[in-house]
GROMACS .gro file of C-alpha atoms in nm:
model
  283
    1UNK     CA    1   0.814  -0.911  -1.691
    2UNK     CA    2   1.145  -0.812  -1.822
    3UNK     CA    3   1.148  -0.550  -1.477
    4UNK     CA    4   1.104  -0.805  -1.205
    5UNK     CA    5   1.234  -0.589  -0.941
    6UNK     CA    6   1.000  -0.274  -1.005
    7UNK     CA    7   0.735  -0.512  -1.050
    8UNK     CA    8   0.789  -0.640  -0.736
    9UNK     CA    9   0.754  -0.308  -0.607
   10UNK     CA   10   0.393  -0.271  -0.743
   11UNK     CA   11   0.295  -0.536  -0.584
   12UNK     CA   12   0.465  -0.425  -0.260
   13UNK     CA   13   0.257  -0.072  -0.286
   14UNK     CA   14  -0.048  -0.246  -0.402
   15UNK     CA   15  -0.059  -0.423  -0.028
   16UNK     CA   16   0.069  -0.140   0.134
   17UNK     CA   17  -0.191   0.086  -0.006
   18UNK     CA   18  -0.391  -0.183   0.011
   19UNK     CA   19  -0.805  -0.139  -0.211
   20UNK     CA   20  -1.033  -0.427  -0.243
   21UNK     CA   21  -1.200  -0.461  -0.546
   22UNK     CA   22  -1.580  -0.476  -0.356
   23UNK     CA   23  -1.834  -0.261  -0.512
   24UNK     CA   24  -1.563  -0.053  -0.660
   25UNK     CA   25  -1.606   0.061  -1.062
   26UNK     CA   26  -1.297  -0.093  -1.263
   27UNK     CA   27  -1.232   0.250  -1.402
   28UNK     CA   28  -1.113   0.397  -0.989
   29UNK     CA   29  -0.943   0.016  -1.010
   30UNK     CA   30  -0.751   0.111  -1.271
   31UNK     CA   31  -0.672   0.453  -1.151
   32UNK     CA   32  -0.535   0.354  -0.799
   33UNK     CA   33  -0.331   0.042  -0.974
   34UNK     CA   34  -0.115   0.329  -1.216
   35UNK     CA   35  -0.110   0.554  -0.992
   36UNK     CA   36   0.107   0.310  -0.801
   37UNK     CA   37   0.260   0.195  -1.100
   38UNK     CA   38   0.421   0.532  -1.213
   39UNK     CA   39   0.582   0.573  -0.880
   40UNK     CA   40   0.665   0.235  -0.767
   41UNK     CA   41   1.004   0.367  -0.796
   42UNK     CA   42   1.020   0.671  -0.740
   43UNK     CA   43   0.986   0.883  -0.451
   44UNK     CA   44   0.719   0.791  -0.101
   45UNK     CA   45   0.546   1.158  -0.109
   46UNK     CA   46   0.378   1.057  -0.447
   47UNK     CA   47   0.293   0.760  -0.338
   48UNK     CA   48   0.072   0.876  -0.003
   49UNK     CA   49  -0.033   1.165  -0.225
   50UNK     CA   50  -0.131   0.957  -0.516
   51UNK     CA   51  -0.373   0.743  -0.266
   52UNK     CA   52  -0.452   1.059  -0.051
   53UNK     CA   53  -0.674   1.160  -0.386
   54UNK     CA   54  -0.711   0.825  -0.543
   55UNK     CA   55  -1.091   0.784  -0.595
   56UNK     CA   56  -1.060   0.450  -0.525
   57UNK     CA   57  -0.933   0.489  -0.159
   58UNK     CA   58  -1.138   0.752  -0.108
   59UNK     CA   59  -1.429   0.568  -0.183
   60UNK     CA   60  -1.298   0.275   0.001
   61UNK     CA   61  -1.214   0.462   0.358
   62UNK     CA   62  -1.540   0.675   0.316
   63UNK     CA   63  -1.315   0.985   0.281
   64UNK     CA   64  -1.552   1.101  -0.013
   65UNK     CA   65  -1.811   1.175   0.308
   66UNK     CA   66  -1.607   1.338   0.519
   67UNK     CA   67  -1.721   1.663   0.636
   68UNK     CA   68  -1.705   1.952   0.858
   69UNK     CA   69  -2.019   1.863   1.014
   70UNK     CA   70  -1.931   1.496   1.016
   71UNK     CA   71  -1.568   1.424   1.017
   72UNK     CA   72  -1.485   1.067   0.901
   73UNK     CA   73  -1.188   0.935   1.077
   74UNK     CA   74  -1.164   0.623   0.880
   75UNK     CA   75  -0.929   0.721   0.635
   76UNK     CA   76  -0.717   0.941   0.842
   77UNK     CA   77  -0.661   0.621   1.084
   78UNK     CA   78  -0.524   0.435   0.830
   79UNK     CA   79  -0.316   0.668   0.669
   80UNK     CA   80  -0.147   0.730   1.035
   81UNK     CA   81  -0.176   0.335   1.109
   82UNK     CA   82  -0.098   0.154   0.772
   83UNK     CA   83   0.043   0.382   0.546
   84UNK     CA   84   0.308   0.624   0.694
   85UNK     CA   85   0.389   0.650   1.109
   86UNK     CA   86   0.302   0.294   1.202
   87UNK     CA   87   0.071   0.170   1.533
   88UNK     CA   88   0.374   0.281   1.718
   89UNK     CA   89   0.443   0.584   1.546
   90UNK     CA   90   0.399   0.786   1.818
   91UNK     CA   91   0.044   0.952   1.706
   92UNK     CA   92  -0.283   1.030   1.961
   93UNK     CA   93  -0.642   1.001   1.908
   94UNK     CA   94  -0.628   1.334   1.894
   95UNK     CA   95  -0.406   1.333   1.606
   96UNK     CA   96  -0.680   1.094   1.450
   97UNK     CA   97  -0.908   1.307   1.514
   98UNK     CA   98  -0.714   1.647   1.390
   99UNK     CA   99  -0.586   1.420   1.069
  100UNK     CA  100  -0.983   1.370   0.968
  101UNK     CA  101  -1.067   1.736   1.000
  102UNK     CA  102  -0.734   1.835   0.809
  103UNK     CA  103  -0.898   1.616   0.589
  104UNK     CA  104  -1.241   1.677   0.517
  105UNK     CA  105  -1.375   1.840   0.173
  106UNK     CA  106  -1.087   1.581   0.007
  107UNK     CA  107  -1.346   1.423  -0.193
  108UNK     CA  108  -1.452   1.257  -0.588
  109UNK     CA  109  -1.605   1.476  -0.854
  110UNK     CA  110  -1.690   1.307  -1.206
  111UNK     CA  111  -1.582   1.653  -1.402
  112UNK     CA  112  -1.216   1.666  -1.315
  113UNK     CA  113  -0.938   1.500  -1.493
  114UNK     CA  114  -0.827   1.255  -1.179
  115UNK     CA  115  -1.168   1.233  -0.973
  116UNK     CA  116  -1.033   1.381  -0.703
  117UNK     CA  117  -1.180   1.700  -0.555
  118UNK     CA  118  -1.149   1.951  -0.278
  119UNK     CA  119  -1.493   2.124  -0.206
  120UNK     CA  120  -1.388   2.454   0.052
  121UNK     CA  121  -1.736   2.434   0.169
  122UNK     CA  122  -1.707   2.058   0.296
  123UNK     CA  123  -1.379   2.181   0.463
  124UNK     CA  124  -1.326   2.245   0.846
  125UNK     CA  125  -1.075   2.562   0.828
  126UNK     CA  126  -1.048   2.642   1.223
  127UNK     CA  127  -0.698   2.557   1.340
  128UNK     CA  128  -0.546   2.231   1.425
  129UNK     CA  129  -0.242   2.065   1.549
  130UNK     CA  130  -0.141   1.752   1.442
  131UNK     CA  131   0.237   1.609   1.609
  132UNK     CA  132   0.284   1.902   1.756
  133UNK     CA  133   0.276   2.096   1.424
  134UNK     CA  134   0.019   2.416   1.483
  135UNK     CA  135  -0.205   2.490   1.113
  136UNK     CA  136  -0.371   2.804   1.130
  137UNK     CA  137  -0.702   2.862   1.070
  138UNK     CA  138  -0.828   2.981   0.794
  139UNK     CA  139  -0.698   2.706   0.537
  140UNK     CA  140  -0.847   2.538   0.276
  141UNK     CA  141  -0.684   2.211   0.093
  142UNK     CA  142  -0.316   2.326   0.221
  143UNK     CA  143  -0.453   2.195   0.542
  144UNK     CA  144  -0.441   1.819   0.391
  145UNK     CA  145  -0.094   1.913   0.231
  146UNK     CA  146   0.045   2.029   0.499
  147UNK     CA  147  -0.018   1.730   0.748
  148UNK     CA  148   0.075   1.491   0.458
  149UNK     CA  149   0.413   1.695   0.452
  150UNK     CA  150   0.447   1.643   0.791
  151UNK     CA  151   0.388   1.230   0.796
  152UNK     CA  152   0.598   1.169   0.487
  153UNK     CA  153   0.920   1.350   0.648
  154UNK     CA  154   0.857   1.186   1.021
  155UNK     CA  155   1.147   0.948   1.131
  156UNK     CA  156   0.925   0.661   1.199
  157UNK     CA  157   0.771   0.696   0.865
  158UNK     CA  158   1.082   0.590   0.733
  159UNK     CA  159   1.129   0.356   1.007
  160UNK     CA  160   0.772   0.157   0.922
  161UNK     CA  161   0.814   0.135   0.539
  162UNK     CA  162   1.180  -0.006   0.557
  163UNK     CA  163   1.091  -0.229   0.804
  164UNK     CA  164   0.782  -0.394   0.599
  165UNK     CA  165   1.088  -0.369   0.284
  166UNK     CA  166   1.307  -0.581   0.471
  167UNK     CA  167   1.001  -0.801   0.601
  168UNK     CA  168   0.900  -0.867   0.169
  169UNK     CA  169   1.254  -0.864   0.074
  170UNK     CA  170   1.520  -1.028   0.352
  171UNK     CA  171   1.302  -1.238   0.616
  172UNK     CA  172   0.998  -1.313   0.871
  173UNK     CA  173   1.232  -1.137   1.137
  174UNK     CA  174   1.465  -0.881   1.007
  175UNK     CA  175   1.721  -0.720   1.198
  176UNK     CA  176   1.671  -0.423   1.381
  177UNK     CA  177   2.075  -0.281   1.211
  178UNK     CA  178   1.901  -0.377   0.853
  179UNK     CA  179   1.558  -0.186   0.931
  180UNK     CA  180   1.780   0.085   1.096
  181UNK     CA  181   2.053   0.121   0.823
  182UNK     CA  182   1.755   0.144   0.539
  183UNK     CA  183   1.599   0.377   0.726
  184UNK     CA  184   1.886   0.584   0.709
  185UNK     CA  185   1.944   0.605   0.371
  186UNK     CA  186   1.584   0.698   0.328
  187UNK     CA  187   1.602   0.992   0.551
  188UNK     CA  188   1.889   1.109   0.363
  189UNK     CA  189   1.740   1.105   0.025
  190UNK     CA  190   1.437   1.214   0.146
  191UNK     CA  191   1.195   0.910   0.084
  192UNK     CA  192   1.348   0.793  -0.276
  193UNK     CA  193   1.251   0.421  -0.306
  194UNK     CA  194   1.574   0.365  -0.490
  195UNK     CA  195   1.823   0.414  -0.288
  196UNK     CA  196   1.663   0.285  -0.032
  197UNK     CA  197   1.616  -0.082  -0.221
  198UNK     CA  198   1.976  -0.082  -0.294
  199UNK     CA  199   2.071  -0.031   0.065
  200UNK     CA  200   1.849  -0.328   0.127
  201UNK     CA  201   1.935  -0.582  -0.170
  202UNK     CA  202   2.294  -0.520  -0.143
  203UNK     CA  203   2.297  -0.585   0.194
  204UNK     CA  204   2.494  -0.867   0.413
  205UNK     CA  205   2.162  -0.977   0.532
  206UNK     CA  206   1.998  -1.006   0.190
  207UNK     CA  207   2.271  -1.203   0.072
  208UNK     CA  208   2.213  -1.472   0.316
  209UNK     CA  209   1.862  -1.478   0.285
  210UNK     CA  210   1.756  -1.771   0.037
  211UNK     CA  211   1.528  -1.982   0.205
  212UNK     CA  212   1.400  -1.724   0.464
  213UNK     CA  213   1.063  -1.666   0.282
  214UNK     CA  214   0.784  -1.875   0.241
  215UNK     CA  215   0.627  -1.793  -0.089
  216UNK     CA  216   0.284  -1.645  -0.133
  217UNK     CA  217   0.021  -1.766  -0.330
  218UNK     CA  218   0.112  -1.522  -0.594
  219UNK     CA  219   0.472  -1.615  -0.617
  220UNK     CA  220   0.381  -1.969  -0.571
  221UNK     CA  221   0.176  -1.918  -0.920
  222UNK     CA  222   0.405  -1.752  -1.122
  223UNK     CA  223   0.679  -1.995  -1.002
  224UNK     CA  224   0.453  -2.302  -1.135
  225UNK     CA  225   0.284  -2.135  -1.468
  226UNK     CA  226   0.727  -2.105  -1.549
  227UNK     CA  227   0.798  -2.407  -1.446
  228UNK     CA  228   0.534  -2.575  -1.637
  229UNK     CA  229   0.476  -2.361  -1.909
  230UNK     CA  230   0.146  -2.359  -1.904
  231UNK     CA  231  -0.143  -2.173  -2.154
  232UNK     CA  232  -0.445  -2.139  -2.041
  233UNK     CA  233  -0.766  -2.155  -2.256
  234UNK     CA  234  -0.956  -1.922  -2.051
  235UNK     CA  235  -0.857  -1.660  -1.847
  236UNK     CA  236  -1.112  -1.763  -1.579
  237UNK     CA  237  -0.893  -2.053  -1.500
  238UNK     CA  238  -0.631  -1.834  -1.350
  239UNK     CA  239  -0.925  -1.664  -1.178
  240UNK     CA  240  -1.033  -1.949  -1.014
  241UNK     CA  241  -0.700  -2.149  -0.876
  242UNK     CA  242  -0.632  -1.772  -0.727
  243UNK     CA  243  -0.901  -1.770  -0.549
  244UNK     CA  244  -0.854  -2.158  -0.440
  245UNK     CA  245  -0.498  -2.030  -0.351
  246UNK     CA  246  -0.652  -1.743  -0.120
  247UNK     CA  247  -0.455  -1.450  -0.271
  248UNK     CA  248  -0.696  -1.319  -0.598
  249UNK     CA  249  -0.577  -1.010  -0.670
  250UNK     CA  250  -0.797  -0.687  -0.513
  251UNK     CA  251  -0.944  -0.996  -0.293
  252UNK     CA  252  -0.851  -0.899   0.067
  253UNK     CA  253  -1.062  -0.683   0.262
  254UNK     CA  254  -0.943  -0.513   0.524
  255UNK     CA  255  -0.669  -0.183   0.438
  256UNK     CA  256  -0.349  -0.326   0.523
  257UNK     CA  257  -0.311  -0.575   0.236
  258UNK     CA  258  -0.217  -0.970   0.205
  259UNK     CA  259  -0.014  -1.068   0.493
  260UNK     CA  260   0.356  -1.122   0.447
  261UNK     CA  261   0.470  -1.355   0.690
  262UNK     CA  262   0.495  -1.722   0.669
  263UNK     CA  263   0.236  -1.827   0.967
  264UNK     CA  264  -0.014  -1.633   0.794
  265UNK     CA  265  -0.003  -1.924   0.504
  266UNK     CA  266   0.095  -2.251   0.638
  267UNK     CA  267  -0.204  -2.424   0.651
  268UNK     CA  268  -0.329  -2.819   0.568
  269UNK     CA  269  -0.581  -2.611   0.317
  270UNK     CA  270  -0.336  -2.409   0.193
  271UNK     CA  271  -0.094  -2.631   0.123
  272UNK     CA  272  -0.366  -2.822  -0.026
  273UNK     CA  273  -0.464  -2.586  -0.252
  274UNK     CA  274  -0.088  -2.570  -0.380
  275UNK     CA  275  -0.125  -2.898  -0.489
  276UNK     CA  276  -0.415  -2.903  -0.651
  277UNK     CA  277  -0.312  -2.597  -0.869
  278UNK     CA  278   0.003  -2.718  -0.966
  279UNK     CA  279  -0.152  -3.042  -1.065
  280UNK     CA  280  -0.444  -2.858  -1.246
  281UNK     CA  281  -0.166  -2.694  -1.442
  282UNK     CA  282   0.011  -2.988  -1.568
  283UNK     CA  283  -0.320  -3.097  -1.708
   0.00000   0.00000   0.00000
């Protein structure tokens, strides 16, 4: 790409909101990957709310069966855990709990133009409070609105995502001033991924960072198809050394995406694997 660093970024989002392919139609596939595309840099909110109604992640997290009756906590644990506060973002069970019936009647419908769907009577409109924030009964879908609102604009929000930034970007073991300092700037503009990355990428810390990463599997690829110019004659090909590699893309199960740290890759197999693709591409 001629836009390394926003595609960078998709890939970044793509593990963050992280959907294995699985028995999932390429058509919600497609949908979840541009959705993430088209604000990769732009601003968080769109981001959570993109997913929140993605079909795909819906499907996924069994949010598509979540009910009044029969309140599925699934997504709304993740979405706490993985995609805004953090494990130690300072949430309850309860909040779990009040997060899946803030939640329910957020569904898929083949008849409108995204997939998405809110059906009123699915919905659980007695009141809630999630954080500490009171909703009133009575609500229908502004009950899902209103606790992503509240998630998006919470300090350790902030705190989570620019820490996993500095973790793609700087090193295995960013500073706490670096997470800190980003996390700043992105309470100040009020989630924009921009400023944010230039905080990060322009700082000290970035600066000395060559050599701090271990490359994945997918950067590991790219590096060698450049390096050895390599055409394939089938697409499969790529397909396959991927999978040898252990990072196909869509391949990894559970929600919070391909790891990012080096110990989760050093292996005798997976340095194996490394050689045997690079030597498969210079044949």
């Amino acid at each position: 790409s001629r836009r390394q660093l926003y595609e960078r970024m998709v890939e970044f989002w793509a593990d963050h909101f992280n959907i294995p392919a699985g028995d999932l139609s390429h058509d919600v596939l497609i949908m979840h990957r541009e959705g993430l595309r088209r604000h990769a840099l732009g601003n968080f909110r769109d981001l959570v709310s993109g997913t929140a109604q993605s079909p795909a992640m819906l499907y996924y997290l069994d949010q598509a069966y979540s009910t009044q009756e029969h309140p599925n906590e699934n997504y709304a644990r993740e979405l706490l855990e993985l995609h805004t506060l953090g494990v130690d973002g300072g949430y309850s069970e309860t909040d779990v709990l009040e997060a899946a019936r803030a939640l329910t009647g957020w569904t898929v419908h083949d008849g409108t133009e995204t997939g998405f769907y809110f059906d009123a009577e699915a919905h659980d409109s007695q009141p809630k409070t999630i954080l500490g924030h009171s909703m009133p009964g009575g609500r229908g879908i502004e009950d899902g609105l209103h606790l992503l609102s509240i998630i998006v604009n919470h300090p350790a929000t902030a705190r989570f995502v620019c820490r996993k930034l500095c973790l793609r970007f700087v090193s295995d073991a960013p500073s706490d001033a670096l997470i800190e300092s980003a996390a700043q700037v992105w309470q100040a503009n009020h989630g924009e991924i921009v400023p944010v990355l230039r905080q990060i990428l322009t700082s000290d810390e970035f600066l000395q960072s060559a050599g701090q990463k271990l490359r994945r599997p997918l950067d590991f690829f790219i590096g060698a198809l450049r390096a050895t110019q390599t055409r394939p004659s089938d697409e499969w090909q790529f397909y396959v050394m991927m999978e040898d590699l252990g990072q196909l893309p869509y391949g990894w199960n559970p929600p919070d995406g391909y790891p990012d740290t080096a110990s989760a890759w050093i292996s005798s197999a997976g340095l194996l694997a490394r050689w045997n693709s690079a030597m498969a591409l210079t044949h």
